[in-house]
Coordinates of C-alpha atoms and ligand atoms in Angstrom, one line a residue:
M26 CA 13.9 -120.8 -152.0
K27 CA 17.4 -120.8 -152.3
F28 CA 20.1 -123.0 -151.5
V29 CA 23.3 -123.8 -152.5
I30 CA 25.6 -127.0 -152.1
A31 CA 29.2 -126.7 -152.9
I32 CA 31.0 -129.6 -153.6
D33 CA 35.0 -129.4 -154.0
G34 CA 37.7 -132.4 -154.2
P35 CA 40.2 -134.2 -155.9
A36 CA 39.4 -136.4 -158.5
A37 CA 37.9 -139.9 -158.2
A38 CA 37.0 -138.6 -154.6
G39 CA 33.4 -139.6 -154.7
K40 CA 32.0 -135.6 -156.1
G41 CA 30.0 -136.8 -158.5
T42 CA 28.6 -140.0 -157.2
I43 CA 27.8 -137.9 -153.9
A44 CA 26.2 -134.6 -156.4
A45 CA 24.1 -137.1 -158.2
N46 CA 22.4 -138.8 -155.2
L47 CA 22.0 -135.3 -153.7
V48 CA 20.1 -134.3 -157.2
K49 CA 17.6 -137.7 -156.7
K50 CA 17.1 -137.0 -152.9
F51 CA 16.5 -133.3 -153.2
K52 CA 15.9 -132.5 -157.2
F53 CA 18.0 -129.7 -156.8
A54 CA 19.7 -128.8 -160.3
Y55 CA 23.3 -130.1 -160.8
L56 CA 26.6 -128.6 -162.4
D57 CA 29.2 -130.8 -162.7
T58 CA 31.9 -128.0 -163.5
G59 CA 34.6 -130.4 -164.3
L60 CA 32.7 -131.4 -167.4
L61 CA 33.2 -127.5 -168.4
Y62 CA 37.0 -128.0 -168.5
R63 CA 36.7 -131.3 -170.1
A64 CA 34.5 -129.5 -172.7
V65 CA 37.2 -126.9 -173.4
A66 CA 40.0 -129.4 -173.7
S67 CA 38.2 -131.9 -175.9
K68 CA 37.1 -128.8 -178.2
S69 CA 40.6 -127.4 -178.3
L70 CA 42.1 -130.9 -179.1
D71 CA 39.4 -131.9 -181.5
E72 CA 39.9 -128.2 -183.7
G73 CA 43.4 -127.4 -183.4
V74 CA 42.4 -124.1 -181.2
K75 CA 44.2 -122.6 -178.3
P76 CA 42.2 -123.4 -175.5
E77 CA 41.0 -119.7 -174.7
I78 CA 39.7 -119.7 -177.9
A79 CA 37.8 -123.0 -177.4
A80 CA 36.7 -121.5 -174.0
S81 CA 35.0 -118.6 -175.3
N82 CA 33.3 -120.7 -177.8
L83 CA 32.0 -123.4 -176.1
T84 CA 28.2 -125.0 -176.8
Q85 CA 26.2 -127.1 -175.4
N86 CA 26.9 -129.5 -178.1
D87 CA 30.8 -129.6 -176.6
L88 CA 29.2 -131.1 -173.5
M89 CA 27.3 -134.1 -175.0
K90 CA 30.6 -135.7 -176.6
S91 CA 31.1 -139.2 -175.6
N92 CA 35.1 -138.8 -174.8
L93 CA 35.1 -136.4 -172.1
R94 CA 35.7 -139.1 -169.7
D95 CA 38.3 -140.6 -171.2
P96 CA 41.9 -140.4 -169.8
V97 CA 43.6 -138.3 -172.3
I98 CA 40.8 -135.7 -171.7
S99 CA 41.0 -135.4 -168.4
K100 CA 44.9 -135.1 -168.5
E101 CA 44.5 -132.1 -170.5
S102 CA 41.4 -130.6 -168.5
S103 CA 43.8 -130.6 -165.9
K104 CA 46.2 -128.4 -168.2
I105 CA 44.0 -126.0 -169.7
A106 CA 42.3 -125.3 -166.3
T107 CA 45.6 -123.6 -165.2
I108 CA 44.8 -121.4 -167.6
P109 CA 43.6 -117.8 -166.4
E110 CA 41.5 -116.7 -169.7
V111 CA 40.1 -120.3 -169.9
R112 CA 38.5 -119.8 -166.1
S113 CA 37.3 -116.6 -166.4
C114 CA 35.7 -117.5 -169.6
L115 CA 33.7 -120.3 -167.7
Q116 CA 33.6 -118.5 -164.5
S117 CA 30.2 -116.1 -165.0
F118 CA 28.4 -119.4 -166.5
Q119 CA 28.8 -121.1 -162.9
I120 CA 28.3 -118.2 -161.1
E121 CA 24.8 -117.5 -163.0
F122 CA 24.0 -121.1 -162.7
S123 CA 24.3 -120.9 -159.0
K124 CA 21.9 -117.6 -158.9
K125 CA 18.9 -120.2 -160.2
S126 CA 16.5 -119.8 -157.6
G127 CA 15.6 -123.4 -156.2
G128 CA 18.3 -125.6 -154.9
V129 CA 21.6 -125.8 -156.7
I130 CA 24.8 -128.1 -156.5
L131 CA 28.2 -127.5 -158.0
D132 CA 31.1 -129.5 -158.0
G133 CA 34.1 -129.3 -158.9
R134 CA 37.6 -127.5 -157.4
D135 CA 37.2 -124.2 -156.7
I136 CA 33.3 -123.7 -155.8
G137 CA 33.6 -123.5 -152.2
T138 CA 36.5 -120.6 -152.6
V139 CA 35.5 -118.7 -155.6
I140 CA 32.6 -119.8 -157.4
C141 CA 30.5 -119.9 -154.4
P142 CA 31.8 -118.2 -151.8
D143 CA 28.4 -117.8 -149.7
A144 CA 27.0 -121.5 -150.9
D145 CA 24.7 -122.5 -147.5
I146 CA 26.9 -125.6 -147.4
K147 CA 30.2 -126.7 -148.3
F148 CA 31.7 -130.3 -148.8
F149 CA 35.4 -130.9 -149.5
I150 CA 35.5 -135.0 -150.6
C151 CA 38.7 -136.5 -150.2
A152 CA 40.2 -140.1 -150.4
T153 CA 43.5 -141.6 -150.4
V154 CA 45.2 -142.1 -153.7
Q155 CA 45.2 -145.6 -153.9
V156 CA 41.6 -145.8 -152.8
R157 CA 41.0 -143.1 -155.9
A158 CA 43.2 -144.8 -158.2
R159 CA 41.5 -148.1 -158.0
R160 CA 37.9 -146.5 -158.2
R161 CA 39.0 -144.8 -161.1
Y162 CA 40.4 -147.7 -162.9
I163 CA 37.2 -150.2 -162.0
E164 CA 35.3 -147.4 -163.9
L165 CA 37.8 -147.0 -166.7
L166 CA 37.5 -151.2 -167.3
G167 CA 33.6 -150.9 -167.0
R168 CA 34.3 -148.2 -170.0
G169 CA 36.2 -150.8 -172.1
V170 CA 38.9 -148.3 -171.6
K171 CA 42.2 -150.0 -171.7
T172 CA 44.5 -148.8 -168.7
N173 CA 46.1 -150.2 -165.8
L174 CA 46.0 -149.7 -162.2
A175 CA 49.9 -147.9 -161.9
K176 CA 48.7 -145.8 -164.9
V177 CA 45.9 -144.4 -163.3
S178 CA 47.4 -143.6 -160.2
E179 CA 50.1 -141.8 -161.8
D180 CA 47.5 -140.0 -163.8
I181 CA 45.7 -139.0 -160.5
I182 CA 48.8 -138.1 -158.8
R183 CA 50.0 -135.9 -161.4
R184 CA 46.7 -134.2 -161.9
D185 CA 46.5 -134.0 -158.0
E186 CA 49.7 -131.9 -158.2
I187 CA 48.4 -129.4 -161.3
D188 CA 45.0 -129.0 -159.8
S189 CA 46.4 -127.9 -156.2
K190 CA 49.7 -126.0 -157.0
R191 CA 48.4 -123.6 -159.8
D192 CA 48.2 -120.1 -159.2
H193 CA 44.6 -119.3 -160.2
S194 CA 41.7 -121.1 -157.9
P195 CA 43.9 -124.2 -157.0
L196 CA 42.1 -126.6 -155.3
I197 CA 41.7 -126.2 -151.6
K198 CA 39.4 -126.8 -148.6
A199 CA 37.3 -123.8 -148.4
T200 CA 37.9 -123.2 -144.5
D201 CA 33.8 -123.2 -143.5
A202 CA 34.0 -126.6 -145.6
I203 CA 33.0 -129.7 -144.2
L204 CA 35.7 -132.3 -144.5
I205 CA 34.7 -136.0 -145.8
D206 CA 37.0 -138.5 -146.3
T207 CA 35.4 -141.2 -148.0
S208 CA 38.4 -143.7 -148.4
L209 CA 37.2 -146.6 -145.7
L210 CA 33.5 -145.4 -146.7
S211 CA 31.1 -147.1 -148.8
I212 CA 29.1 -144.8 -151.7
E213 CA 25.8 -145.3 -149.5
Q214 CA 27.9 -144.3 -146.1
A215 CA 29.3 -141.2 -147.5
F216 CA 25.9 -140.1 -149.0
K217 CA 24.2 -140.4 -145.6
M218 CA 26.8 -138.2 -143.9
V219 CA 26.3 -135.3 -146.7
E220 CA 22.5 -135.8 -146.4
E221 CA 22.4 -135.5 -142.9
C222 CA 24.4 -132.1 -142.9
V223 CA 22.2 -130.9 -146.2
K224 CA 19.2 -131.6 -144.0
K225 CA 20.3 -130.3 -141.0
E226 CA 21.4 -126.8 -142.6
L227 CA 17.8 -126.8 -144.6
K228 CA 16.3 -127.1 -141.2
K229 CA 17.9 -124.0 -140.1
S230 CA 17.7 -122.2 -144.0
D231 CA 13.7 -122.8 -143.6
P232 CA 12.4 -124.1 -139.9
Ligands
DC329 O1 35.9 -133.0 -162.3 P1 36.8 -133.5 -162.8 O2 38.4 -134.4 -163.0 O3 36.1 -133.7 -163.9 O4 37.9 -131.8 -163.5 C1 38.7 -132.3 -164.8 C2 39.7 -131.2 -164.4 O5 39.1 -129.8 -164.6 C3 40.3 -131.0 -163.1 O6 41.3 -131.8 -163.0 C4 40.4 -129.6 -163.2 C5 39.7 -128.8 -163.6 N1 38.9 -127.9 -162.8 C6 38.8 -127.2 -162.2 O7 40.0 -126.6 -162.3 N2 37.9 -126.3 -161.6 C7 36.9 -127.0 -161.4 N3 36.1 -126.1 -161.1 C8 36.2 -127.8 -162.0 C9 37.4 -128.9 -162.5

């Protein structure tokens, strides 16, 4: 069996949570592609090398750093993701991952449009800036990061702008992606909607 689930959407819309629940439910392999960009940003800052150089020398250890979800790395990852050389360095790894046998889930910004245009099912997960900022703020507080809601909201707006307006592989809904607005949904409700769509599609591909 081969089944690819592509999940895209802006920061803090709930992609990661939905993907984690899908992994639990269907036991599919999962790649958080944002983590690759975060690792490049962190390596570039730590080692004082150009993002292109960091991207071409990325190792498994770079993906395990504990600071990858810090606000400074979030901001930097959005910036370095605009560099075409960085994107092309990371592209082949993502495409290879998507070709694994069995079920795979990839989440990011350009999965349904560029990395897996032929995915079996595509989701575009969104939510209002206010809802996303509040979620991210609570998550950061829980991790002991000192910040405030206004700052988190500003960061999200800036990242949305950079991610969706860049020239290469911008954040955009694939025409055949299922749009899920999680603004007014609980995690359980959002997951239920996604799960139903996946079950239906799985049945079609393996009746
Ligand atoms: O999903 P995330 O917030 O961890 O992603 C961090 C940044 O990486 C995001 O602001 C833009 C970039 N990114 C990208 O350009 N393409 C992807 N497929 C995934 C992430």
